[in-house]
Tab-separated table of C-alpha atoms and ligand atoms in Angstrom:
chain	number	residue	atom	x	y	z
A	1	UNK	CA	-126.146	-70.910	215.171
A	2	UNK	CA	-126.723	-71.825	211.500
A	3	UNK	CA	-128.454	-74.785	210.726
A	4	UNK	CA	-126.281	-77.561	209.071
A	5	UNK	CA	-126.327	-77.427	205.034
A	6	UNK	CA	-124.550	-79.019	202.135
A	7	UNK	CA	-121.619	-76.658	200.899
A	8	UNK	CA	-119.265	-77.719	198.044
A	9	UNK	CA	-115.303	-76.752	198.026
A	10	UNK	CA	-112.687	-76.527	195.618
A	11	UNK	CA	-109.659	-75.022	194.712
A	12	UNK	CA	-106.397	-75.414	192.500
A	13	UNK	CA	-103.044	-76.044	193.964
A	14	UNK	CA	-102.461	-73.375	195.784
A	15	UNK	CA	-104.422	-73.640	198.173
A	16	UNK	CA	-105.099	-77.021	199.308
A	17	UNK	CA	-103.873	-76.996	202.797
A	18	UNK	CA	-106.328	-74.170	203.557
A	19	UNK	CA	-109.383	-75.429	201.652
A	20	UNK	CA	-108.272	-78.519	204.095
A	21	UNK	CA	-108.380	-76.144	207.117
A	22	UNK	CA	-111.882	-75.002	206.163
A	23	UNK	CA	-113.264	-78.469	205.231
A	24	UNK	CA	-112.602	-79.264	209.037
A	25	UNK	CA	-114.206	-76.588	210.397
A	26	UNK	CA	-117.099	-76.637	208.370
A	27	UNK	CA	-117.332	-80.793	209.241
A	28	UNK	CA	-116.650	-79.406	213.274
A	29	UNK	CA	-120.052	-76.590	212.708
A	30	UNK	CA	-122.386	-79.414	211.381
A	31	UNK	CA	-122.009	-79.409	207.484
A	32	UNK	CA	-122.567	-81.719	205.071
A	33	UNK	CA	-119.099	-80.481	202.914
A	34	UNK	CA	-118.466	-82.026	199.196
A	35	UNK	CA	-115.039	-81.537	198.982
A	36	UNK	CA	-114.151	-82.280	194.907
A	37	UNK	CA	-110.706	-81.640	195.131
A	38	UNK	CA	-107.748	-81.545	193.040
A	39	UNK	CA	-106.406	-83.954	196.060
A	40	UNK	CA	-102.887	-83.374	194.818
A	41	UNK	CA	-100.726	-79.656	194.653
A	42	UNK	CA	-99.964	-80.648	190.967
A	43	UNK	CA	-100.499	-77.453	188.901
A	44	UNK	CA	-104.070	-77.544	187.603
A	45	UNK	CA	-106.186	-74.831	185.845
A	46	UNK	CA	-108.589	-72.978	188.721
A	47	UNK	CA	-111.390	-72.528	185.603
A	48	UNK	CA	-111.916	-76.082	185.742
A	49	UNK	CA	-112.271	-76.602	189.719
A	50	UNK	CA	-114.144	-73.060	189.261
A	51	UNK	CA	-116.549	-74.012	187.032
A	52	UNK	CA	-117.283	-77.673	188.510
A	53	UNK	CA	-117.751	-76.219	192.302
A	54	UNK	CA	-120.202	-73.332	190.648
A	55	UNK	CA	-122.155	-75.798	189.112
A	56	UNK	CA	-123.230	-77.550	192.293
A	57	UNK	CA	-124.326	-74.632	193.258
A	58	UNK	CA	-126.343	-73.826	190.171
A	59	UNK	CA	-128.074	-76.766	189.924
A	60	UNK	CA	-129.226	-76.999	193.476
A	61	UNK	CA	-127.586	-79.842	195.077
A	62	UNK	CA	-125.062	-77.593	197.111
A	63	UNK	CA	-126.738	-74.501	199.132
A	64	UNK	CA	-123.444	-72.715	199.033
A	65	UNK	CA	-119.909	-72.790	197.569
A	66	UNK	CA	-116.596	-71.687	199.111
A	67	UNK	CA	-113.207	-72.075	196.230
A	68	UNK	CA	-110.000	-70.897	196.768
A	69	UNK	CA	-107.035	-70.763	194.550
A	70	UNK	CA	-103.633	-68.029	194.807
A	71	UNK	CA	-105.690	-64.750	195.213
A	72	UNK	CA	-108.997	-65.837	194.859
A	73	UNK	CA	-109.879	-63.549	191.796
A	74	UNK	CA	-109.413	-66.242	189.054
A	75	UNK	CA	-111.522	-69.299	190.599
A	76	UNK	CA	-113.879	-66.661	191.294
A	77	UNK	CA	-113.938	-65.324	187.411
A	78	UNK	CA	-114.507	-68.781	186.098
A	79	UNK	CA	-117.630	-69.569	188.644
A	80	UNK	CA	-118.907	-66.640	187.865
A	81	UNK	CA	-119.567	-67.154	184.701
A	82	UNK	CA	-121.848	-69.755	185.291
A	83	UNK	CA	-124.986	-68.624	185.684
A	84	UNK	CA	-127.033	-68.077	189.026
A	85	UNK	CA	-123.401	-67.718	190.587
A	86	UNK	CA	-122.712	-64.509	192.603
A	87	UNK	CA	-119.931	-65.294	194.110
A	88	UNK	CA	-117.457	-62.556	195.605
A	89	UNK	CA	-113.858	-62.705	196.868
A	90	UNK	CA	-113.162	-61.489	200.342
A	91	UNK	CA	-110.398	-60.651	202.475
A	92	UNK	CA	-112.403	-59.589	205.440
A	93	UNK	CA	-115.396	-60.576	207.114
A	94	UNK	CA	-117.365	-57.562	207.109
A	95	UNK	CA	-117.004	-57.966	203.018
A	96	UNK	CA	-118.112	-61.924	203.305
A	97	UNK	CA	-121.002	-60.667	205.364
A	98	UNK	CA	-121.803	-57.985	202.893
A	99	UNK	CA	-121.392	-60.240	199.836
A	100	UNK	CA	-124.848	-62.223	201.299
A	101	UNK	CA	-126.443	-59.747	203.256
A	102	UNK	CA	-126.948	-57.496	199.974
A	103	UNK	CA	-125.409	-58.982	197.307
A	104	UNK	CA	-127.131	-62.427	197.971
A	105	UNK	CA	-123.381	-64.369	197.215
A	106	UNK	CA	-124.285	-68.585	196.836
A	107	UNK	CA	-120.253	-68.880	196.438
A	108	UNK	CA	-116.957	-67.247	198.552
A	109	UNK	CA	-113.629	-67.231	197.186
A	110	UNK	CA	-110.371	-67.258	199.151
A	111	UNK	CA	-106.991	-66.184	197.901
A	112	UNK	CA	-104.794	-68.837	199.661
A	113	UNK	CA	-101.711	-66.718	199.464
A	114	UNK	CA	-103.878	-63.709	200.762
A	115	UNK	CA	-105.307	-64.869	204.070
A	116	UNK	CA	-104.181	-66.730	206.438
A	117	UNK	CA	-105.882	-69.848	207.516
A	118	UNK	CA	-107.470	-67.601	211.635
A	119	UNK	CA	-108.645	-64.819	208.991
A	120	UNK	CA	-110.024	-67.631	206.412
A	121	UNK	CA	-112.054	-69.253	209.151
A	122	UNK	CA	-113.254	-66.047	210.372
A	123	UNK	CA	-114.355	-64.953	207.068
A	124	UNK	CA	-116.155	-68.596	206.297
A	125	UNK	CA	-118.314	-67.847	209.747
A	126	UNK	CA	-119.066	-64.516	208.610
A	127	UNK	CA	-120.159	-65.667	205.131
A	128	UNK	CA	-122.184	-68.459	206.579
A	129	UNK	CA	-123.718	-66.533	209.615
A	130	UNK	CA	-125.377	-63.559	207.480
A	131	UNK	CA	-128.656	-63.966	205.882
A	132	UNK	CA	-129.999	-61.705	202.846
A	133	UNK	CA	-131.919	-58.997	203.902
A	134	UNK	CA	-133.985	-58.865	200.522
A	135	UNK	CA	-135.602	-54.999	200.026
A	136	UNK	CA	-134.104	-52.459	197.909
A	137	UNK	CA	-131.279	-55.558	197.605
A	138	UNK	CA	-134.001	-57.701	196.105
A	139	UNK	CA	-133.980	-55.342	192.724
A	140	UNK	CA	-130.542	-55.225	192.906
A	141	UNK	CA	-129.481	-58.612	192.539
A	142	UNK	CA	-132.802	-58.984	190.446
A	143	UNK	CA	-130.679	-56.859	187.890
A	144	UNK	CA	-127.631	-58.808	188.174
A	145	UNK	CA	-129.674	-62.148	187.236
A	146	UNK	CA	-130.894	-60.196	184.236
A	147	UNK	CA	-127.271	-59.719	182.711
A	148	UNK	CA	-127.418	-63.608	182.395
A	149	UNK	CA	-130.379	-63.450	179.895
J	201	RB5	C1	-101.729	-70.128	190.298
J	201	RB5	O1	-100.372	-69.886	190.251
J	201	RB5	C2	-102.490	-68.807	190.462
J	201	RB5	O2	-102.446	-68.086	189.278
J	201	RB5	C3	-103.910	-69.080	190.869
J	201	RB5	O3	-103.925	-69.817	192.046
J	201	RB5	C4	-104.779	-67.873	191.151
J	201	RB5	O4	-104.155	-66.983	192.012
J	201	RB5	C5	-105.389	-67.218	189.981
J	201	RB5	O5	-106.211	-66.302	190.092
C-alpha cells in the first residue's frame, strides 16, 4: 500500500480523457492530485503544460509528477529540461518500475495515443508502488544531477 502523497498532472490535448482516467484513480488510492489542466482539447503546446507540471515537482510542493500528451516523448522533453526532473516515458510497467527503482524518476509520462487507459493505470501503480533502491544507483543518478551544473 503506498502512503497517500501530493502528485501533480498535466497534459496537452491529446490526452485529456486519460489524464482524467488517472486523476480518478489516483483520488480512489488516497492522493492528494493537482490536476492543472488544459481543461479543454483545444490544441495547446505540451512544453508549456510540460514545463509548469515539472516545476511542481522541482520546487517541492508535488512529490511526484505524471504528464501525458500524444506519445509521451515531447511533454517529457520539455520537463526534462527543468532541472531536478528525471522523468521517463513508459509503455510498460516493468519500465515505470525501473524508471524509480534505479533511475530515481520524480515524473512519468504517458503517450495518450500509445496506451490504453487498463495499461495506463497499470503502469501509474507500478510507478507509484516501487521505491529507489539507492546503491550503485545512487552514483548513477548522482551523475545525471551533475549534467545540470
Ligand atoms: C500533438 O499533436 C502531439 O504532437 C503531442 O501530443 C505529442 O505527441 C508530442 O510529443
Amino acid at each position: 500500500m503506498t502512503p497517500p502523497i501530493r502528485i501533480v498532472l498535466s497534459s496537452d490535448h491529446a490526452a485529456l480523457a486519460l489524464r482524467a482516467a488517472i486523476a480518478a484513480h489516483l483520488a480512489d488510492m488516497g492522493h492528494e492530485v493537482v490536476d492543472i489542466g488544459p481543461t479543454t482539447t483545444e490544441s495547446t503546446h505540451y512544453p508549456a503544460h510540460g514545463e509548469a507540471a515539472a516545476r511542481r515537482v522541482a520546487s517541492g510542493d508535488c512529490a511526484l509528477g505524471i504528464i501525458l500528451c500524444g506519445t509521451g516523448q515531447g511533454i517529457m522533453m520539455a520537463a526534462n529540461k527543468v532541472k531536478g526532473i528525471r522523468c521517463g516515458v513508459c509503455s510498460d510497467p516493468f519500465s515505470a518500475r525501473m524508471i524509480r527503482a534505479h533511475n530515481d524518476a520524480n515524473m512519468l509520462s504517458l503517450g495518450a495515443r500509445v496506451v490504453g487507459e487498463g495499461l495506463a493505470l497499470e503502469i501509474v501503480d507500478a510507478f507509484l508502488g516501487a521505491r529507489f533502491e539507492g546503491g550503485r544507483h545512487q552514483t548513477r543518478v548522482e551523475m545525471i544531477t551533475a549534467l545540470e551544473a
